[in-house]
Short mmCIF file of C-alpha atoms in Angstrom, two decimals:
data_model
loop_
_atom_site.label_atom_id
_atom_site.label_comp_id
_atom_site.label_asym_id
_atom_site.label_seq_id
_atom_site.Cartn_x
_atom_site.Cartn_y
_atom_site.Cartn_z
CA MET A 260 120.68 115.02 101.75
CA ASN A 261 121.64 113.87 104.82
CA VAL A 262 120.80 110.35 103.49
CA GLU A 263 123.37 109.96 101.41
CA ARG A 264 126.10 111.03 104.00
CA GLU A 265 125.05 108.94 106.87
CA TYR A 266 123.85 105.96 104.90
CA SER A 267 125.11 103.78 102.43
CA VAL A 268 122.20 102.03 101.61
CA VAL A 269 118.53 102.63 101.78
CA GLY A 270 116.52 100.47 100.36
CA THR A 271 113.00 99.48 99.87
CA TRP A 272 110.76 96.56 99.64
CA GLU A 273 108.98 97.13 96.89
CA HIS A 274 112.19 96.81 94.99
CA THR A 275 113.63 93.52 97.12
CA ASN A 276 115.75 92.46 94.16
CA GLU A 277 117.71 95.76 94.05
CA THR A 278 117.70 95.95 97.77
CA LEU A 279 119.35 92.87 98.00
CA ALA A 280 121.83 93.09 95.54
CA VAL A 281 123.17 96.70 96.66
CA LEU A 282 123.45 95.69 100.06
CA GLU A 283 125.53 93.00 99.34
CA ALA A 284 127.65 95.10 97.06
CA TYR A 285 128.09 97.93 99.37
CA VAL A 286 128.29 96.42 103.00
CA PRO A 287 129.50 92.62 101.87
CA ARG A 288 130.88 92.11 105.42
CA PHE A 289 127.01 92.24 106.59
CA PHE A 290 124.79 91.11 103.82
CA ALA A 291 127.07 88.69 102.19
CA ASP A 292 124.56 86.17 100.37
CA ALA A 293 121.44 88.13 101.45
CA SER A 294 119.67 87.39 98.46
CA LYS A 295 120.25 83.36 98.20
CA MET A 296 118.88 83.66 102.12
CA TYR A 297 116.13 85.40 101.49
CA TYR A 298 114.76 83.76 98.00
CA SER A 299 116.14 80.06 100.13
CA GLY A 300 112.67 79.48 101.14
CA LEU A 301 113.51 80.93 104.74
CA HIS A 302 110.29 83.44 104.07
CA SER A 303 108.15 80.92 102.74
CA ASP A 304 105.99 80.31 105.55
CA VAL A 305 105.48 83.74 106.54
CA GLN A 306 102.97 85.46 104.63
CA ASN A 307 101.29 88.54 106.11
CA SER A 308 97.69 89.05 105.86
CA ASN A 309 95.14 91.07 107.43
CA PRO A 310 91.50 89.92 106.77
CA MET A 311 89.83 92.86 108.79
CA LYS A 312 91.82 95.47 106.54
CA PRO A 313 88.97 98.36 106.14
CA HIS A 314 88.23 100.03 102.80
CA ILE A 315 89.97 103.37 102.58
CA PRO A 316 87.65 105.72 100.89
CA GLN A 317 89.45 107.82 97.84
CA ASN A 318 89.11 111.38 99.39
CA ILE A 319 91.34 109.95 102.77
CA ILE A 320 94.01 108.58 100.47
CA ASP A 321 94.25 111.90 98.38
CA MET A 322 94.00 113.67 101.72
CA VAL A 323 97.21 111.43 103.09
CA ARG A 324 98.82 112.53 99.63
CA ARG A 325 98.61 116.18 99.71
CA ASN A 326 99.58 116.20 103.85
CA PHE A 327 102.37 113.33 103.36
CA THR A 328 103.93 115.15 100.05
CA ARG A 329 107.71 115.42 101.80
CA GLU A 330 107.43 112.14 102.59
CA ILE A 331 106.53 111.28 99.30
CA GLU A 332 109.32 113.20 97.66
CA PHE A 333 111.80 111.88 100.26
CA TYR A 334 110.52 108.27 99.70
CA GLN A 335 111.08 108.64 95.71
CA PHE A 336 114.47 110.01 96.33
CA CYS A 337 115.77 107.23 98.29
CA ARG A 338 114.11 105.01 95.69
CA GLN A 339 115.97 106.77 93.02
CA HIS A 340 119.00 106.94 94.75
CA LEU A 341 118.70 103.14 95.23
CA HIS A 342 118.17 102.25 91.56
CA LYS A 343 121.15 104.38 90.57
CA GLN A 344 123.36 102.32 93.23
CA TYR A 345 122.11 99.31 91.51
CA ILE A 346 122.76 100.48 87.79
CA ALA A 347 126.31 101.30 88.81
CA ILE A 348 126.76 97.80 90.35
CA LYS A 349 125.67 96.11 86.87
CA LEU A 350 127.57 98.21 85.01
CA ASN A 351 130.76 96.94 87.21
CA GLU A 352 129.59 93.72 86.45
CA LEU A 353 129.50 93.91 82.85
CA LYS A 354 132.74 95.97 82.60
CA LYS A 355 134.28 92.49 84.38
CA VAL A 356 132.93 90.20 81.41
CA ASP A 357 133.00 92.54 78.62
CA LYS A 358 136.41 94.35 78.65
CA SER A 359 135.79 96.81 75.49
CA LEU A 360 133.60 98.67 77.91
CA ALA A 361 136.19 99.71 80.60
CA MET A 362 138.66 100.45 77.62
CA MET A 363 135.49 102.36 76.12
CA GLU A 364 135.65 104.25 79.60
CA GLU A 365 139.27 104.77 79.88
CA ALA A 366 139.43 106.03 76.29
CA ASN A 367 136.41 108.85 77.02
CA GLU A 368 138.10 109.60 80.31
CA MET A 369 141.26 110.55 78.44
CA ALA A 370 139.11 112.47 76.17
CA ILE A 371 137.57 114.34 78.39
CA ARG A 372 141.38 115.59 80.49
CA ASP A 373 142.81 116.15 77.13
#
């Protein structure tokens, strides 16, 4: 997909922790300490609310789901890609802490080559 070639990270606010962690790891020049800034209370005074939000009937929700299937699939793809990036970051962190994991990976790679 083009999104994989054109963007190093595509995150979601639904998965804020993962998004911030991946941004910090993949684009540290611009997002170093993004998690600290986000959770330091900078956002605590701002709360989005809409007291006039109308109730949306289920048939309208179903119609939108039917008509936006490609958009929903694209969103799910981006979410899955973000999750894979997050897992890769965490695995690398574990390898730094537990050297036996890195040695196991090297052994697996050697076995595959042979």
